[in-house]
mmCIF file of C-alpha atoms in Angstrom:
data_model
loop_
_atom_site.group_PDB
_atom_site.id
_atom_site.type_symbol
_atom_site.label_atom_id
_atom_site.label_comp_id
_atom_site.label_asym_id
_atom_site.label_seq_id
_atom_site.Cartn_x
_atom_site.Cartn_y
_atom_site.Cartn_z
ATOM 1 C CA TYR A 16 89.772 131.245 128.145
ATOM 2 C CA ASP A 17 89.425 131.739 124.438
ATOM 3 C CA ARG A 18 87.897 129.103 122.152
ATOM 4 C CA SER A 19 91.237 127.512 121.235
ATOM 5 C CA GLN A 20 92.277 127.191 124.879
ATOM 6 C CA LEU A 21 88.934 125.597 125.788
ATOM 7 C CA GLU A 22 89.287 123.102 122.928
ATOM 8 C CA ARG A 23 92.741 122.115 124.160
ATOM 9 C CA ILE A 24 91.459 121.671 127.719
ATOM 10 C CA MET A 25 88.630 119.482 126.412
ATOM 11 C CA LEU A 26 91.057 117.423 124.312
ATOM 12 C CA ASP A 27 93.431 117.028 127.269
ATOM 13 C CA ASP A 28 90.553 115.884 129.505
ATOM 14 C CA ALA A 29 89.426 113.438 126.829
ATOM 15 C CA ALA A 30 92.922 111.996 126.357
ATOM 16 C CA THR A 31 93.347 111.549 130.113
ATOM 17 C CA TYR A 32 90.078 109.647 130.302
ATOM 18 C CA HIS A 33 90.891 107.685 127.147
ATOM 19 C CA GLU A 34 94.199 106.470 128.595
ATOM 20 C CA HIS A 35 92.427 105.507 131.832
ATOM 21 C CA VAL A 36 89.833 103.486 129.904
ATOM 22 C CA LYS A 37 92.560 101.712 127.901
ATOM 23 C CA VAL A 38 94.110 100.491 131.153
ATOM 24 C CA GLU A 39 90.748 99.499 132.642
ATOM 25 C CA LEU A 40 89.728 97.565 129.525
ATOM 26 C CA ASP A 41 93.068 95.747 129.495
ATOM 27 C CA LEU A 42 92.640 94.790 133.166
ATOM 28 C CA TYR A 43 89.050 93.699 132.536
ATOM 29 C CA ALA A 44 90.134 91.421 129.675
ATOM 30 C CA ARG A 45 92.916 89.875 131.765
ATOM 31 C CA GLN A 46 90.678 89.316 134.780
ATOM 32 C CA THR A 47 87.662 87.905 132.929
ATOM 33 C CA GLY A 48 89.135 86.208 129.869
ATOM 34 C CA GLN A 49 86.976 88.401 127.635
ATOM 35 C CA PRO A 50 88.531 89.678 124.408
ATOM 36 C CA LYS A 51 90.506 92.886 124.734
ATOM 37 C CA VAL A 52 88.638 95.990 123.587
ATOM 38 C CA HIS A 53 90.620 98.823 121.983
ATOM 39 C CA PRO A 54 88.778 102.074 122.770
ATOM 40 C CA PHE A 55 88.834 105.197 120.656
ATOM 41 C CA MET A 56 87.809 108.848 121.015
ATOM 42 C CA LEU A 57 85.481 110.598 118.582
ATOM 43 C CA VAL A 58 86.189 114.307 118.045
ATOM 44 C CA VAL A 59 83.476 116.269 116.241
ATOM 45 C CA ALA A 60 85.005 119.162 114.285
ATOM 46 C CA GLU A 61 83.278 122.290 112.974
ATOM 47 C CA ASP A 62 84.365 121.991 109.363
ATOM 48 C CA THR A 63 87.027 120.384 107.208
ATOM 49 C CA ALA A 64 89.656 123.059 107.944
ATOM 50 C CA HIS A 65 89.023 122.625 111.665
ATOM 51 C CA ALA A 66 89.339 118.830 111.291
ATOM 52 C CA ARG A 67 92.655 119.230 109.463
ATOM 53 C CA ASP A 68 93.970 121.586 112.144
ATOM 54 C CA LEU A 69 92.809 119.275 114.934
ATOM 55 C CA ARG A 70 94.498 116.272 113.373
ATOM 56 C CA ALA A 71 97.744 118.229 112.925
ATOM 57 C CA TYR A 72 97.610 119.305 116.582
ATOM 58 C CA LEU A 73 96.682 115.846 117.918
ATOM 59 C CA GLU A 74 99.575 114.250 116.027
ATOM 60 C CA SER A 75 102.091 116.971 116.932
ATOM 61 C CA ASP A 76 104.829 116.889 119.553
ATOM 62 C CA GLU A 77 102.958 119.719 121.272
ATOM 63 C CA TYR A 78 100.096 117.347 122.123
ATOM 64 C CA LYS A 79 101.139 114.669 124.600
ATOM 65 C CA GLY A 80 104.690 114.613 123.235
ATOM 66 C CA GLY A 81 103.562 113.140 119.913
ATOM 67 C CA ALA A 82 102.000 110.072 121.551
ATOM 68 C CA TYR A 83 99.140 110.079 119.023
ATOM 69 C CA ARG A 84 101.223 110.513 115.855
ATOM 70 C CA GLY A 85 99.805 108.147 113.235
ATOM 71 C CA ARG A 86 96.967 107.173 115.590
ATOM 72 C CA VAL A 87 94.390 109.704 114.327
ATOM 73 C CA ILE A 88 91.871 109.247 111.500
ATOM 74 C CA GLU A 89 90.473 112.380 109.865
ATOM 75 C CA ILE A 90 87.232 111.771 107.999
ATOM 76 C CA HIS A 91 85.003 114.174 106.109
ATOM 77 C CA SER A 92 83.257 114.585 102.783
ATOM 78 C CA ASN A 93 86.025 116.724 101.229
ATOM 79 C CA GLN A 94 88.439 113.803 101.179
ATOM 80 C CA THR A 95 88.902 112.149 97.815
ATOM 81 C CA GLY A 96 90.816 109.321 96.237
ATOM 82 C CA GLU A 97 93.491 107.546 98.241
ATOM 83 C CA GLU A 98 93.061 109.781 101.301
ATOM 84 C CA SER A 99 89.365 108.897 101.521
ATOM 85 C CA ASN A 100 89.991 105.191 100.825
ATOM 86 C CA GLU A 101 92.653 104.988 103.531
ATOM 87 C CA ALA A 102 90.425 106.708 106.104
ATOM 88 C CA MET A 103 87.475 104.446 105.278
ATOM 89 C CA ALA A 104 89.657 101.322 105.447
ATOM 90 C CA ARG A 105 90.850 102.339 108.913
ATOM 91 C CA LEU A 106 87.248 102.956 110.023
ATOM 92 C CA VAL A 107 86.217 99.478 108.898
ATOM 93 C CA THR A 108 88.917 97.865 111.075
ATOM 94 C CA LEU A 109 88.551 100.286 113.991
ATOM 95 C CA GLU A 110 87.015 97.742 116.363
ATOM 96 C CA HIS A 111 89.814 95.249 115.856
ATOM 97 C CA ASP A 112 92.940 97.325 115.408
ATOM 98 C CA ALA A 113 94.932 98.820 118.236
ATOM 99 C CA GLU A 114 96.478 101.455 115.960
ATOM 100 C CA THR A 115 93.770 104.124 116.111
ATOM 101 C CA ASP A 116 93.022 106.188 119.196
ATOM 102 C CA ILE A 117 91.193 109.196 117.766
ATOM 103 C CA VAL A 118 88.672 109.738 114.955
ATOM 104 C CA VAL A 119 88.141 113.379 113.925
ATOM 105 C CA HIS A 120 85.076 113.857 111.761
ATOM 106 C CA VAL A 121 82.803 116.481 110.248
ATOM 107 C CA ASN A 122 79.245 115.258 109.683
ATOM 108 C CA LYS A 123 80.495 112.180 107.847
ATOM 109 C CA LEU A 124 79.560 109.447 110.315
ATOM 110 C CA LYS A 125 75.807 109.330 110.386
ATOM 111 C CA GLU A 126 73.599 106.249 109.907
ATOM 112 C CA GLY A 127 75.114 102.840 109.288
ATOM 113 C CA TRP A 128 78.390 103.172 111.207
ATOM 114 C CA ASP A 129 78.136 100.787 114.122
ATOM 115 C CA VAL A 130 81.038 100.355 116.518
ATOM 116 C CA THR A 131 81.177 99.016 120.054
ATOM 117 C CA ASN A 132 84.479 100.508 121.214
ATOM 118 C CA LEU A 133 83.728 104.235 121.348
ATOM 119 C CA TYR A 134 84.265 105.415 124.909
ATOM 120 C CA THR A 135 84.894 109.167 124.663
ATOM 121 C CA ILE A 136 83.163 111.838 122.575
ATOM 122 C CA VAL A 137 84.526 115.372 122.238
ATOM 123 C CA PRO A 138 82.020 117.609 120.422
ATOM 124 C CA LEU A 139 83.949 120.735 119.447
ATOM 125 C CA ARG A 140 81.056 122.173 117.477
ATOM 126 C CA ALA A 141 77.437 122.768 118.284
ATOM 127 C CA SER A 142 75.261 120.128 116.704
ATOM 128 C CA ALA A 143 72.856 121.343 114.067
ATOM 129 C CA SER A 144 70.008 119.296 115.522
ATOM 130 C CA ASP A 145 68.978 117.000 118.340
ATOM 131 C CA ILE A 146 68.887 114.120 115.834
ATOM 132 C CA LEU A 147 72.589 114.563 114.978
ATOM 133 C CA THR A 148 73.409 114.840 118.673
ATOM 134 C CA GLU A 149 71.460 111.651 119.412
ATOM 135 C CA GLN A 150 73.169 109.825 116.520
ATOM 136 C CA THR A 151 76.580 110.855 117.827
ATOM 137 C CA LEU A 152 75.741 109.764 121.362
ATOM 138 C CA GLY A 153 74.262 106.531 120.047
ATOM 139 C CA ARG A 154 77.655 105.581 118.610
ATOM 140 C CA GLY A 155 79.025 105.309 122.134
ATOM 141 C CA LEU A 156 76.071 103.541 123.704
ATOM 142 C CA ARG A 157 76.716 100.223 122.001
ATOM 143 C CA LEU A 158 78.220 97.881 124.563
ATOM 144 C CA PRO A 159 81.311 95.904 123.478
ATOM 145 C CA PHE A 160 80.070 92.665 125.032
ATOM 146 C CA GLY A 161 76.395 93.170 124.184
ATOM 147 C CA THR A 162 75.359 93.645 127.809
ATOM 148 C CA ARG A 163 76.364 95.613 130.866
ATOM 149 C CA THR A 164 79.268 94.068 132.736
ATOM 150 C CA GLY A 165 78.874 95.854 136.047
ATOM 151 C CA HIS A 166 82.363 97.322 135.609
ATOM 152 C CA PRO A 167 81.935 101.123 135.307
ATOM 153 C CA ALA A 168 84.894 101.750 132.979
ATOM 154 C CA VAL A 169 83.663 99.049 130.575
ATOM 155 C CA ASP A 170 80.042 100.208 130.633
ATOM 156 C CA THR A 171 80.444 104.010 130.516
ATOM 157 C CA LEU A 172 80.482 106.513 127.665
ATOM 158 C CA THR A 173 82.090 109.846 128.559
ATOM 159 C CA VAL A 174 81.178 113.026 126.716
ATOM 160 C CA ILE A 175 83.396 116.046 127.147
ATOM 161 C CA ALA A 176 80.218 118.016 126.687
ATOM 162 C CA HIS A 177 79.079 120.973 124.694
ATOM 163 C CA ASP A 178 75.862 122.543 126.013
ATOM 164 C CA ARG A 179 73.710 120.925 123.303
ATOM 165 C CA PHE A 180 74.941 117.440 124.215
ATOM 166 C CA ASP A 181 74.354 118.095 127.901
ATOM 167 C CA ALA A 182 70.755 119.130 127.205
ATOM 168 C CA VAL A 183 70.091 115.926 125.232
ATOM 169 C CA ILE A 184 71.687 113.792 127.973
ATOM 170 C CA GLN A 185 69.583 115.515 130.662
ATOM 171 C CA GLU A 186 66.422 114.977 128.615
ATOM 172 C CA ALA A 187 67.290 111.276 128.130
ATOM 173 C CA ARG A 188 67.699 110.859 131.887
ATOM 174 C CA LYS A 189 64.114 112.062 132.411
#
């Protein structure tokens, strides 16, 4: 497979898992009376052009028949004005809105962005450092109810892994 084909396989795997988690979280909320959690996927792009291309693909009819049209946030430092304000406003409400399924970013979401509904990470670029990898993984390790529930789909972060992420995960397990 070439790089583009591998990216599409990774995105397809992530979307399949994401849809599974949405169903599991809905069932969990109905069965326990807990608030419903709206999960999202975080896609780490190489650069701003890559992020733009990914968003266009993820919102296209080619990807899942257009199921994610209007449900993707693209965020990076090259955005300005209204585009940047709109993306930031959507990020602020990400935990409570059911309108966003995917966040595509390029090194924009570092310290200070705390969410509890990230369930799938798709790193499509090698991380520049272990610290950035750990920060990205840390985004998905915050539990939506503040504690483990014992329900695997509610308690699990899935990483459609790049080698660097896998190495950090293996080291953390030690």
